[in-house]
Amino acid sequence: QLSTPAVITNYFLKTHGGTHIVQCLLSLLASVLGVACLMLPAFPSSAAVGATAAASATTVNPKSLGRKILLSSIKYQLMQQTLLLAMVKHASGLLGVVSLGASRIPQLGIRNARRHLELVAMDPVGQYLFYCSLLVVWIGWFGGNSGGGMGDYVSKLRGGVISIMNASAAATATAASSDATTSSGNASEDTAATVAQLLDTLSQQPPPWFLSQPTGGFIIPIIILGPVLLREIVSILWVFSDVLTLAVTSSGGATMAGRFCSRMLSGCRSILDAFMSILITSDQWRNADSFQRQRALAKLVSRCSLVMELAVGAILMGDAVQSFWGFAFVGSAASGGVGRLPFKCVLGKMACAHLYLNFLLSKRKKIAAVVGSVREGGGGAIVNRVLDVMIDPERNG
């Protein structure tokens, strides 16, 4: 009998054509970066900060404002890096399927192997590879309101903020060494000047509208990264459950580690059963085997992701319309002195919106199914299941 480490090692190295361990690591990294991105603050609005300072008759702390701008620029980068890691993960999965299909050509034949690869490329691996790739291009090349890409925009913004903060720190040190009677007045003036410089830098290099506070800088990143994070987190939890099951089965519960894994596995299954009994009928979930449960969970995740994908489509369409309107009719004079987007960026946003619309059209059957389930009272059914679990937990829990 193989030892527990050998069984787990074989699980990671022999599954999905030998790419399972790479996919798990990429899923974990994408999940960590995505959650960190959602926790960081959105870009502050220069107009809102100036109005708040004027209304309260107080001076905004320049250190906190500069720190918030720098953290927001990190949020911008983490969003693209999360999508990039998810894209590489799906690409590695596609390569693993290709390798596995090539090794089975003598048994299945070329025609059957090709059909299998076409199914995998269409749904869901290929579609989410396209989803992540398109959004990486949209954010990286056409996200910032500047002629360059995302890296150029972030480097310029960070360089401006850091130089302003260094100059402010030097001025504060000089004022502290001067006469105490004049240092207080000069300090307030320097603080106001530093805030004004930071706001001017932010207005001259405005961030993408989907990361600024007035336009949903907290909600829109959740919508964009939601389909990716939902699938990656569920994938990690499923792999964790597989590892616990293999550890318990291979050890037989004879060792202390095996007993600990057995208790952890039973606890996780109880929590999952209670949660899924609300979203799916209790009898349907408890009577299903492992394969049926995996399909039911995948169907639920697919429906939740599809709702957010529709919202992402609305965001891309609105961004394309706004960019074209600003380029064609507004001009640089009416945009506060900020140069309008180059034509290649406007054309790129319109191309991304068009490609994403075709992506949604390929899912029109699934969209119709989700709309039909909502019309049939899917939300009311979930409420009824919650009440059933609360009233009779032994029967429905």
mmCIF file of C-alpha atoms in Angstrom:
data_model
loop_
_atom_site.group_PDB
_atom_site.id
_atom_site.type_symbol
_atom_site.label_atom_id
_atom_site.label_comp_id
_atom_site.label_asym_id
_atom_site.label_seq_id
_atom_site.Cartn_x
_atom_site.Cartn_y
_atom_site.Cartn_z
ATOM 1 C CA GLN A 1 0.000 0.000 0.000
ATOM 2 C CA LEU A 2 1.287 3.444 -0.937
ATOM 3 C CA SER A 3 1.965 6.000 1.741
ATOM 4 C CA THR A 4 -0.168 9.137 2.103
ATOM 5 C CA PRO A 5 2.465 11.529 0.659
ATOM 6 C CA ALA A 6 2.924 9.241 -2.343
ATOM 7 C CA VAL A 7 -0.823 9.124 -3.011
ATOM 8 C CA ILE A 8 -1.169 12.917 -2.786
ATOM 9 C CA THR A 9 1.897 13.446 -4.981
ATOM 10 C CA ASN A 10 0.495 11.076 -7.594
ATOM 11 C CA TYR A 11 -2.824 12.988 -7.464
ATOM 12 C CA PHE A 12 -1.153 16.287 -8.333
ATOM 13 C CA LEU A 13 1.321 14.956 -10.901
ATOM 14 C CA LYS A 14 -0.905 12.503 -12.801
ATOM 15 C CA THR A 15 -4.172 14.470 -13.012
ATOM 16 C CA HIS A 16 -5.169 16.678 -15.978
ATOM 17 C CA GLY A 17 -2.294 15.537 -18.109
ATOM 18 C CA GLY A 18 0.301 16.388 -15.452
ATOM 19 C CA THR A 19 -0.683 20.078 -15.218
ATOM 20 C CA HIS A 20 -2.876 19.821 -12.123
ATOM 21 C CA ILE A 21 -0.231 21.052 -9.694
ATOM 22 C CA VAL A 22 0.498 24.064 -11.926
ATOM 23 C CA GLN A 23 -3.210 24.880 -12.158
ATOM 24 C CA CYS A 24 -3.627 24.625 -8.380
ATOM 25 C CA LEU A 25 -0.705 26.991 -7.728
ATOM 26 C CA LEU A 26 -1.974 29.483 -10.298
ATOM 27 C CA SER A 27 -5.503 29.305 -8.851
ATOM 28 C CA LEU A 28 -4.133 29.960 -5.374
ATOM 29 C CA LEU A 29 -2.053 32.925 -6.538
ATOM 30 C CA ALA A 30 -4.946 34.377 -8.532
ATOM 31 C CA SER A 31 -7.277 34.061 -5.550
ATOM 32 C CA VAL A 32 -4.813 35.725 -3.165
ATOM 33 C CA LEU A 33 -4.091 38.612 -5.544
ATOM 34 C CA GLY A 34 -7.774 39.018 -6.382
ATOM 35 C CA VAL A 35 -8.857 39.211 -2.735
ATOM 36 C CA ALA A 36 -6.010 41.663 -2.024
ATOM 37 C CA CYS A 37 -7.154 43.776 -4.983
ATOM 38 C CA LEU A 38 -10.716 43.948 -3.654
ATOM 39 C CA MET A 39 -9.491 44.979 -0.197
ATOM 40 C CA LEU A 40 -7.453 47.948 -1.454
ATOM 41 C CA PRO A 41 -9.148 51.365 -1.729
ATOM 42 C CA ALA A 42 -10.342 52.908 -4.967
ATOM 43 C CA PHE A 43 -8.803 56.038 -6.429
ATOM 44 C CA PRO A 44 -9.959 59.184 -4.594
ATOM 45 C CA SER A 45 -11.797 61.806 -6.593
ATOM 46 C CA SER A 46 -9.940 65.107 -6.753
ATOM 47 C CA ALA A 47 -13.212 67.043 -6.947
ATOM 48 C CA ALA A 48 -14.751 65.155 -4.005
ATOM 49 C CA VAL A 49 -11.656 65.590 -1.806
ATOM 50 C CA GLY A 50 -11.471 69.320 -2.587
ATOM 51 C CA ALA A 51 -15.191 69.782 -1.890
ATOM 52 C CA THR A 52 -14.926 67.902 1.419
ATOM 53 C CA ALA A 53 -11.979 70.008 2.554
ATOM 54 C CA ALA A 54 -13.778 73.231 1.598
ATOM 55 C CA ALA A 55 -17.039 72.240 3.288
ATOM 56 C CA SER A 56 -15.452 71.169 6.575
ATOM 57 C CA ALA A 57 -12.965 74.051 6.630
ATOM 58 C CA THR A 58 -10.199 71.596 7.484
ATOM 59 C CA THR A 59 -7.092 70.501 5.673
ATOM 60 C CA VAL A 60 -6.875 66.980 4.303
ATOM 61 C CA ASN A 61 -3.927 64.970 5.581
ATOM 62 C CA PRO A 62 -1.482 64.813 2.647
ATOM 63 C CA LYS A 63 0.192 61.619 3.909
ATOM 64 C CA SER A 64 -3.070 59.680 3.991
ATOM 65 C CA LEU A 65 -4.091 61.080 0.612
ATOM 66 C CA GLY A 66 -0.755 60.144 -0.991
ATOM 67 C CA ARG A 67 -0.845 56.694 0.601
ATOM 68 C CA LYS A 68 -4.364 56.140 -0.712
ATOM 69 C CA ILE A 69 -3.335 57.102 -4.249
ATOM 70 C CA LEU A 70 -0.370 54.701 -4.124
ATOM 71 C CA LEU A 71 -2.527 51.840 -2.791
ATOM 72 C CA SER A 72 -5.096 52.520 -5.493
ATOM 73 C CA SER A 73 -2.410 52.228 -8.168
ATOM 74 C CA ILE A 74 -1.487 48.837 -6.680
ATOM 75 C CA LYS A 75 -5.175 47.869 -6.902
ATOM 76 C CA TYR A 76 -5.069 48.693 -10.609
ATOM 77 C CA GLN A 77 -2.074 46.424 -11.158
ATOM 78 C CA LEU A 78 -3.405 43.569 -9.028
ATOM 79 C CA MET A 79 -6.596 43.482 -11.056
ATOM 80 C CA GLN A 80 -4.676 42.868 -14.261
ATOM 81 C CA GLN A 81 -2.294 40.399 -12.602
ATOM 82 C CA THR A 82 -5.216 38.372 -11.235
ATOM 83 C CA LEU A 83 -6.733 38.087 -14.688
ATOM 84 C CA LEU A 84 -3.332 37.268 -16.154
ATOM 85 C CA LEU A 85 -2.760 34.402 -13.703
ATOM 86 C CA ALA A 86 -6.234 33.034 -14.364
ATOM 87 C CA MET A 87 -5.542 33.239 -18.088
ATOM 88 C CA VAL A 88 -2.286 31.271 -17.715
ATOM 89 C CA LYS A 89 -4.092 28.730 -15.544
ATOM 90 C CA HIS A 90 -6.753 28.079 -18.179
ATOM 91 C CA ALA A 91 -4.089 27.989 -20.908
ATOM 92 C CA SER A 92 -2.162 25.344 -18.959
ATOM 93 C CA GLY A 93 -5.367 23.373 -18.536
ATOM 94 C CA LEU A 94 -5.973 23.512 -22.267
ATOM 95 C CA LEU A 95 -2.416 22.312 -22.904
ATOM 96 C CA GLY A 96 -2.944 19.482 -20.445
ATOM 97 C CA VAL A 97 -6.108 18.400 -22.253
ATOM 98 C CA VAL A 98 -4.266 18.522 -25.574
ATOM 99 C CA SER A 99 -1.463 16.353 -24.174
ATOM 100 C CA LEU A 100 -3.931 13.902 -22.644
ATOM 101 C CA GLY A 101 -5.948 13.720 -25.858
ATOM 102 C CA ALA A 102 -2.826 13.134 -27.930
ATOM 103 C CA SER A 103 -1.824 10.219 -25.702
ATOM 104 C CA ARG A 104 -5.266 8.619 -26.142
ATOM 105 C CA ILE A 105 -5.471 8.886 -29.911
ATOM 106 C CA PRO A 106 -4.555 5.172 -30.366
ATOM 107 C CA GLN A 107 -7.506 4.170 -28.133
ATOM 108 C CA LEU A 108 -10.119 6.792 -29.130
ATOM 109 C CA GLY A 109 -9.160 7.645 -32.685
ATOM 110 C CA ILE A 110 -8.416 11.034 -34.167
ATOM 111 C CA ARG A 111 -12.074 11.985 -34.711
ATOM 112 C CA ASN A 112 -13.203 11.268 -31.137
ATOM 113 C CA ALA A 113 -10.127 12.954 -29.664
ATOM 114 C CA ARG A 114 -10.780 16.048 -31.767
ATOM 115 C CA ARG A 115 -14.427 16.196 -30.661
ATOM 116 C CA HIS A 116 -13.345 15.968 -27.041
ATOM 117 C CA LEU A 117 -10.867 18.818 -27.476
ATOM 118 C CA GLU A 118 -13.500 20.963 -29.201
ATOM 119 C CA LEU A 119 -15.906 20.482 -26.301
ATOM 120 C CA VAL A 120 -13.250 21.449 -23.762
ATOM 121 C CA ALA A 121 -12.187 24.484 -25.798
ATOM 122 C CA MET A 122 -15.785 25.694 -26.082
ATOM 123 C CA ASP A 123 -16.859 25.347 -22.456
ATOM 124 C CA PRO A 124 -15.603 26.281 -19.946
ATOM 125 C CA VAL A 125 -11.817 26.287 -20.355
ATOM 126 C CA GLY A 126 -11.667 27.993 -23.717
ATOM 127 C CA GLN A 127 -14.359 30.552 -22.901
ATOM 128 C CA TYR A 128 -12.730 31.672 -19.669
ATOM 129 C CA LEU A 129 -9.358 31.787 -21.369
ATOM 130 C CA PHE A 130 -10.927 34.250 -23.810
ATOM 131 C CA TYR A 131 -12.647 36.155 -20.962
ATOM 132 C CA CYS A 132 -9.417 36.691 -19.024
ATOM 133 C CA SER A 133 -7.374 37.482 -22.136
ATOM 134 C CA LEU A 134 -9.828 40.114 -23.344
ATOM 135 C CA LEU A 135 -9.999 41.850 -19.974
ATOM 136 C CA VAL A 136 -6.207 41.802 -19.623
ATOM 137 C CA VAL A 137 -5.970 43.635 -22.942
ATOM 138 C CA TRP A 138 -8.793 46.019 -22.017
ATOM 139 C CA ILE A 139 -7.250 46.960 -18.676
ATOM 140 C CA GLY A 140 -3.611 46.910 -19.735
ATOM 141 C CA TRP A 141 -3.683 48.716 -23.048
ATOM 142 C CA PHE A 142 -6.838 50.725 -22.985
ATOM 143 C CA GLY A 143 -7.576 51.249 -19.280
ATOM 144 C CA GLY A 144 -5.661 54.383 -18.394
ATOM 145 C CA ASN A 145 -6.531 57.841 -19.689
ATOM 146 C CA SER A 146 -3.132 58.273 -21.319
ATOM 147 C CA GLY A 147 -1.473 57.372 -24.551
ATOM 148 C CA GLY A 148 0.636 54.643 -22.970
ATOM 149 C CA GLY A 149 -0.402 51.419 -21.345
ATOM 150 C CA MET A 150 -1.204 50.564 -17.778
ATOM 151 C CA GLY A 151 2.441 50.310 -16.706
ATOM 152 C CA ASP A 152 3.252 53.730 -18.141
ATOM 153 C CA TYR A 153 0.279 55.299 -16.395
ATOM 154 C CA VAL A 154 1.043 53.727 -12.995
ATOM 155 C CA SER A 155 4.756 54.647 -13.146
ATOM 156 C CA LYS A 156 3.995 58.277 -13.992
ATOM 157 C CA LEU A 157 1.377 58.582 -11.270
ATOM 158 C CA ARG A 158 3.581 56.966 -8.625
ATOM 159 C CA GLY A 159 6.584 59.081 -9.629
ATOM 160 C CA GLY A 160 4.556 62.282 -9.311
ATOM 161 C CA VAL A 161 3.079 61.346 -5.931
ATOM 162 C CA ILE A 162 6.395 60.184 -4.464
ATOM 163 C CA SER A 163 8.230 63.330 -5.601
ATOM 164 C CA ILE A 164 5.521 65.525 -4.053
ATOM 165 C CA MET A 165 5.627 63.602 -0.775
ATOM 166 C CA ASN A 166 9.456 63.782 -0.631
ATOM 167 C CA ALA A 167 9.376 67.534 -1.240
ATOM 168 C CA SER A 168 6.721 67.916 1.461
ATOM 169 C CA ALA A 169 8.810 65.924 3.947
ATOM 170 C CA ALA A 170 11.855 68.089 3.211
ATOM 171 C CA ALA A 171 9.824 71.265 3.663
ATOM 172 C CA THR A 172 8.435 69.983 6.967
ATOM 173 C CA ALA A 173 11.925 69.207 8.244
ATOM 174 C CA THR A 174 13.107 72.680 7.264
ATOM 175 C CA ALA A 175 10.125 74.305 8.961
ATOM 176 C CA ALA A 176 10.696 72.308 12.142
ATOM 177 C CA SER A 177 14.240 73.650 12.448
ATOM 178 C CA SER A 178 13.107 77.283 12.014
ATOM 179 C CA ASP A 179 11.476 79.623 14.511
ATOM 180 C CA ALA A 180 8.541 78.030 16.356
ATOM 181 C CA THR A 181 6.338 81.124 16.037
ATOM 182 C CA THR A 182 6.421 81.050 12.257
ATOM 183 C CA SER A 183 6.595 77.306 11.744
ATOM 184 C CA SER A 184 2.919 76.681 12.612
ATOM 185 C CA GLY A 185 1.600 79.025 9.942
ATOM 186 C CA ASN A 186 4.070 77.793 7.357
ATOM 187 C CA ALA A 187 3.209 74.159 8.162
ATOM 188 C CA SER A 188 -0.503 74.682 7.459
ATOM 189 C CA GLU A 189 0.309 76.478 4.221
ATOM 190 C CA ASP A 190 2.706 73.689 3.162
ATOM 191 C CA THR A 191 0.099 71.045 3.966
ATOM 192 C CA ALA A 192 -2.533 72.813 1.876
ATOM 193 C CA ALA A 193 -0.048 73.243 -0.971
ATOM 194 C CA THR A 194 0.894 69.543 -0.841
ATOM 195 C CA VAL A 195 -2.756 68.477 -0.974
ATOM 196 C CA ALA A 196 -3.336 70.829 -3.894
ATOM 197 C CA GLN A 197 -0.351 69.346 -5.751
ATOM 198 C CA LEU A 198 -1.582 65.786 -5.144
ATOM 199 C CA LEU A 199 -5.069 66.638 -6.369
ATOM 200 C CA ASP A 200 -3.618 68.415 -9.389
ATOM 201 C CA THR A 201 -1.496 65.356 -10.223
ATOM 202 C CA LEU A 202 -4.551 63.117 -9.924
ATOM 203 C CA SER A 203 -6.640 65.430 -12.114
ATOM 204 C CA GLN A 204 -3.935 65.686 -14.772
ATOM 205 C CA GLN A 205 -3.529 61.885 -14.791
ATOM 206 C CA PRO A 206 -7.065 60.680 -14.092
ATOM 207 C CA PRO A 207 -7.463 56.994 -13.255
ATOM 208 C CA PRO A 208 -9.784 54.650 -15.150
ATOM 209 C CA TRP A 209 -13.374 55.530 -14.405
ATOM 210 C CA PHE A 210 -14.123 51.994 -13.206
ATOM 211 C CA LEU A 211 -11.629 52.413 -10.324
ATOM 212 C CA SER A 212 -12.664 55.890 -9.161
ATOM 213 C CA GLN A 213 -14.994 56.335 -6.210
ATOM 214 C CA PRO A 214 -17.845 58.296 -7.832
ATOM 215 C CA THR A 215 -18.403 55.617 -10.460
ATOM 216 C CA GLY A 216 -18.418 52.517 -8.314
ATOM 217 C CA GLY A 217 -14.719 52.011 -7.713
ATOM 218 C CA PHE A 218 -15.543 49.374 -5.097
ATOM 219 C CA ILE A 219 -18.357 47.505 -6.873
ATOM 220 C CA ILE A 220 -17.013 47.343 -10.443
ATOM 221 C CA PRO A 221 -13.770 45.464 -9.539
ATOM 222 C CA ILE A 222 -15.934 42.890 -7.737
ATOM 223 C CA ILE A 223 -18.036 42.455 -10.872
ATOM 224 C CA ILE A 224 -14.975 42.161 -13.132
ATOM 225 C CA LEU A 225 -13.058 39.735 -10.919
ATOM 226 C CA GLY A 226 -16.150 37.976 -9.558
ATOM 227 C CA PRO A 227 -16.437 35.231 -12.208
ATOM 228 C CA VAL A 228 -12.717 34.473 -11.950
ATOM 229 C CA LEU A 229 -12.490 34.511 -8.153
ATOM 230 C CA LEU A 230 -15.659 32.470 -7.736
ATOM 231 C CA ARG A 231 -14.359 29.674 -9.941
ATOM 232 C CA GLU A 232 -10.815 29.745 -8.583
ATOM 233 C CA ILE A 233 -11.886 29.695 -4.925
ATOM 234 C CA VAL A 234 -14.344 26.855 -5.545
ATOM 235 C CA SER A 235 -11.594 24.984 -7.423
ATOM 236 C CA ILE A 236 -9.164 25.413 -4.516
ATOM 237 C CA LEU A 237 -11.756 24.221 -1.988
ATOM 238 C CA TRP A 238 -12.529 21.199 -4.134
ATOM 239 C CA VAL A 239 -8.847 20.298 -4.395
ATOM 240 C CA PHE A 240 -8.529 20.715 -0.627
ATOM 241 C CA SER A 241 -11.447 18.317 -0.165
ATOM 242 C CA ASP A 242 -9.810 15.806 -2.526
ATOM 243 C CA VAL A 243 -6.538 15.992 -0.601
ATOM 244 C CA LEU A 244 -8.316 15.397 2.724
ATOM 245 C CA THR A 245 -10.236 12.449 1.254
ATOM 246 C CA LEU A 246 -7.041 10.892 -0.105
ATOM 247 C CA ALA A 247 -5.276 11.411 3.219
ATOM 248 C CA VAL A 248 -8.091 9.759 5.169
ATOM 249 C CA THR A 249 -8.462 6.876 2.708
ATOM 250 C CA SER A 250 -4.752 6.108 2.410
ATOM 251 C CA SER A 251 -4.083 6.267 6.161
ATOM 252 C CA GLY A 252 -7.264 4.443 7.166
ATOM 253 C CA GLY A 253 -7.631 6.708 10.216
ATOM 254 C CA ALA A 254 -4.909 4.814 12.047
ATOM 255 C CA THR A 255 -2.562 7.743 12.535
ATOM 256 C CA MET A 256 -3.121 10.994 14.400
ATOM 257 C CA ALA A 257 -2.886 12.976 11.174
ATOM 258 C CA GLY A 258 -5.445 10.668 9.561
ATOM 259 C CA ARG A 259 -7.909 11.143 12.425
ATOM 260 C CA PHE A 260 -7.411 14.911 12.295
ATOM 261 C CA CYS A 261 -8.050 14.961 8.545
ATOM 262 C CA SER A 262 -11.133 12.777 9.034
ATOM 263 C CA ARG A 263 -12.626 15.180 11.583
ATOM 264 C CA MET A 264 -11.806 18.175 9.389
ATOM 265 C CA LEU A 265 -13.349 16.487 6.355
ATOM 266 C CA SER A 266 -16.564 15.644 8.186
ATOM 267 C CA GLY A 267 -16.830 19.191 9.489
ATOM 268 C CA CYS A 268 -16.294 20.697 6.036
ATOM 269 C CA ARG A 269 -18.874 18.352 4.551
ATOM 270 C CA SER A 270 -21.423 19.328 7.201
ATOM 271 C CA ILE A 271 -20.932 23.016 6.430
ATOM 272 C CA LEU A 272 -21.150 22.372 2.679
ATOM 273 C CA ASP A 273 -24.289 20.234 3.080
ATOM 274 C CA ALA A 274 -25.993 22.950 5.145
ATOM 275 C CA PHE A 275 -25.095 25.628 2.600
ATOM 276 C CA MET A 276 -26.016 23.624 -0.490
ATOM 277 C CA SER A 277 -29.298 22.488 1.064
ATOM 278 C CA ILE A 278 -30.377 26.123 0.884
ATOM 279 C CA LEU A 279 -29.410 26.628 -2.735
ATOM 280 C CA ILE A 280 -30.395 23.125 -3.891
ATOM 281 C CA THR A 281 -33.119 20.915 -2.457
ATOM 282 C CA SER A 282 -31.870 18.877 0.464
ATOM 283 C CA ASP A 283 -32.890 15.460 -0.921
ATOM 284 C CA GLN A 284 -31.350 16.190 -4.313
ATOM 285 C CA TRP A 285 -28.004 17.155 -2.770
ATOM 286 C CA ARG A 286 -27.730 14.450 -0.101
ATOM 287 C CA ASN A 287 -28.752 11.601 -2.403
ATOM 288 C CA ALA A 288 -26.280 12.598 -5.121
ATOM 289 C CA ASP A 289 -22.915 10.944 -5.536
ATOM 290 C CA SER A 290 -19.615 12.814 -5.824
ATOM 291 C CA PHE A 291 -19.860 13.281 -9.595
ATOM 292 C CA GLN A 292 -23.459 14.552 -9.409
ATOM 293 C CA ARG A 293 -22.557 16.947 -6.599
ATOM 294 C CA GLN A 294 -19.672 18.308 -8.628
ATOM 295 C CA ARG A 295 -21.961 18.908 -11.603
ATOM 296 C CA ALA A 296 -24.594 20.596 -9.424
ATOM 297 C CA LEU A 297 -21.975 22.866 -7.874
ATOM 298 C CA ALA A 298 -20.518 23.683 -11.299
ATOM 299 C CA LYS A 299 -23.987 24.564 -12.586
ATOM 300 C CA LEU A 300 -24.600 26.871 -9.631
ATOM 301 C CA VAL A 301 -21.222 28.584 -10.060
ATOM 302 C CA SER A 302 -21.855 28.941 -13.791
ATOM 303 C CA ARG A 303 -25.168 30.719 -13.212
ATOM 304 C CA CYS A 304 -23.698 33.108 -10.653
ATOM 305 C CA SER A 305 -20.776 33.850 -12.959
ATOM 306 C CA LEU A 306 -23.094 34.443 -15.895
ATOM 307 C CA VAL A 307 -24.921 37.219 -14.051
ATOM 308 C CA MET A 308 -21.626 39.020 -13.402
ATOM 309 C CA GLU A 309 -20.494 38.406 -16.986
ATOM 310 C CA LEU A 310 -23.588 40.220 -18.233
ATOM 311 C CA ALA A 311 -22.718 43.149 -15.968
ATOM 312 C CA VAL A 312 -19.160 43.143 -17.345
ATOM 313 C CA GLY A 313 -20.607 43.323 -20.847
ATOM 314 C CA ALA A 314 -22.596 46.409 -19.853
ATOM 315 C CA ILE A 315 -19.408 47.966 -18.406
ATOM 316 C CA LEU A 316 -17.414 47.356 -21.597
ATOM 317 C CA MET A 317 -20.210 48.694 -23.790
ATOM 318 C CA GLY A 318 -20.587 51.792 -21.619
ATOM 319 C CA ASP A 319 -16.817 52.342 -21.631
ATOM 320 C CA ALA A 320 -16.687 52.082 -25.430
ATOM 321 C CA VAL A 321 -19.580 54.523 -25.867
ATOM 322 C CA GLN A 322 -18.094 56.974 -23.354
ATOM 323 C CA SER A 323 -14.660 56.828 -24.997
ATOM 324 C CA PHE A 324 -16.041 57.365 -28.489
ATOM 325 C CA TRP A 325 -18.244 60.247 -27.307
ATOM 326 C CA GLY A 326 -15.318 61.946 -25.598
ATOM 327 C CA PHE A 327 -13.077 61.500 -28.617
ATOM 328 C CA ALA A 328 -15.607 62.622 -31.229
ATOM 329 C CA PHE A 329 -17.595 65.364 -29.502
ATOM 330 C CA VAL A 330 -16.014 66.541 -26.224
ATOM 331 C CA GLY A 331 -12.383 67.321 -27.088
ATOM 332 C CA SER A 332 -9.498 68.202 -24.797
ATOM 333 C CA ALA A 333 -10.677 71.725 -23.974
ATOM 334 C CA ALA A 334 -13.865 70.485 -22.334
ATOM 335 C CA SER A 335 -12.114 67.731 -20.360
ATOM 336 C CA GLY A 336 -10.387 69.962 -17.849
ATOM 337 C CA GLY A 337 -7.145 70.299 -19.777
ATOM 338 C CA VAL A 338 -6.593 66.554 -19.933
ATOM 339 C CA GLY A 339 -5.807 65.255 -23.377
ATOM 340 C CA ARG A 340 -8.405 63.001 -24.894
ATOM 341 C CA LEU A 341 -7.734 59.367 -25.570
ATOM 342 C CA PRO A 342 -5.781 58.510 -28.707
ATOM 343 C CA PHE A 343 -7.745 57.039 -31.557
ATOM 344 C CA LYS A 344 -6.047 53.641 -31.167
ATOM 345 C CA CYS A 345 -7.288 53.404 -27.562
ATOM 346 C CA VAL A 346 -10.848 54.301 -28.575
ATOM 347 C CA LEU A 347 -10.715 51.776 -31.407
ATOM 348 C CA GLY A 348 -9.322 49.164 -29.018
ATOM 349 C CA LYS A 349 -12.129 49.683 -26.517
ATOM 350 C CA MET A 350 -14.725 49.389 -29.253
ATOM 351 C CA ALA A 351 -13.072 46.188 -30.500
ATOM 352 C CA CYS A 352 -13.042 44.732 -26.960
ATOM 353 C CA ALA A 353 -16.729 45.549 -26.534
ATOM 354 C CA HIS A 354 -17.569 43.950 -29.896
ATOM 355 C CA LEU A 355 -15.614 40.778 -29.110
ATOM 356 C CA TYR A 356 -17.177 40.510 -25.670
ATOM 357 C CA LEU A 357 -20.652 40.910 -27.184
ATOM 358 C CA ASN A 358 -19.903 37.938 -29.458
ATOM 359 C CA PHE A 359 -18.726 36.060 -26.359
ATOM 360 C CA LEU A 360 -22.081 36.676 -24.680
ATOM 361 C CA LEU A 361 -23.970 35.695 -27.820
ATOM 362 C CA SER A 362 -22.258 32.300 -27.690
ATOM 363 C CA LYS A 363 -23.890 31.850 -24.270
ATOM 364 C CA ARG A 364 -27.389 32.959 -25.245
ATOM 365 C CA LYS A 365 -28.902 29.570 -24.371
ATOM 366 C CA LYS A 366 -27.476 29.739 -20.848
ATOM 367 C CA ILE A 367 -28.615 33.356 -20.500
ATOM 368 C CA ALA A 368 -32.129 32.351 -21.533
ATOM 369 C CA ALA A 369 -32.083 29.534 -18.960
ATOM 370 C CA VAL A 370 -31.009 31.890 -16.170
ATOM 371 C CA VAL A 371 -33.665 34.450 -17.146
ATOM 372 C CA GLY A 372 -36.275 31.689 -17.196
ATOM 373 C CA SER A 373 -35.301 30.474 -13.727
ATOM 374 C CA VAL A 374 -35.577 34.033 -12.373
ATOM 375 C CA ARG A 375 -39.022 34.414 -13.913
ATOM 376 C CA GLU A 376 -40.117 31.143 -12.326
ATOM 377 C CA GLY A 377 -39.305 32.538 -8.894
ATOM 378 C CA GLY A 378 -35.808 31.270 -8.198
ATOM 379 C CA GLY A 379 -35.267 33.870 -5.486
ATOM 380 C CA GLY A 380 -38.516 32.919 -3.776
ATOM 381 C CA ALA A 381 -37.529 29.252 -3.841
ATOM 382 C CA ILE A 382 -34.270 30.058 -2.033
ATOM 383 C CA VAL A 383 -36.201 31.990 0.641
ATOM 384 C CA ASN A 384 -38.548 29.040 1.111
ATOM 385 C CA ARG A 385 -35.577 26.671 1.535
ATOM 386 C CA VAL A 386 -34.016 28.967 4.137
ATOM 387 C CA LEU A 387 -37.278 28.954 6.095
ATOM 388 C CA ASP A 388 -37.520 25.162 5.805
ATOM 389 C CA VAL A 389 -34.014 24.729 7.220
ATOM 390 C CA MET A 390 -34.743 27.124 10.085
ATOM 391 C CA ILE A 391 -38.068 25.468 10.973
ATOM 392 C CA ASP A 392 -37.007 21.824 10.605
ATOM 393 C CA PRO A 393 -33.179 21.615 10.500
ATOM 394 C CA GLU A 394 -33.028 17.838 11.083
ATOM 395 C CA ARG A 395 -35.144 17.096 8.033
ATOM 396 C CA ASN A 396 -33.881 19.791 5.682
ATOM 397 C CA GLY A 397 -30.371 20.485 7.038
#
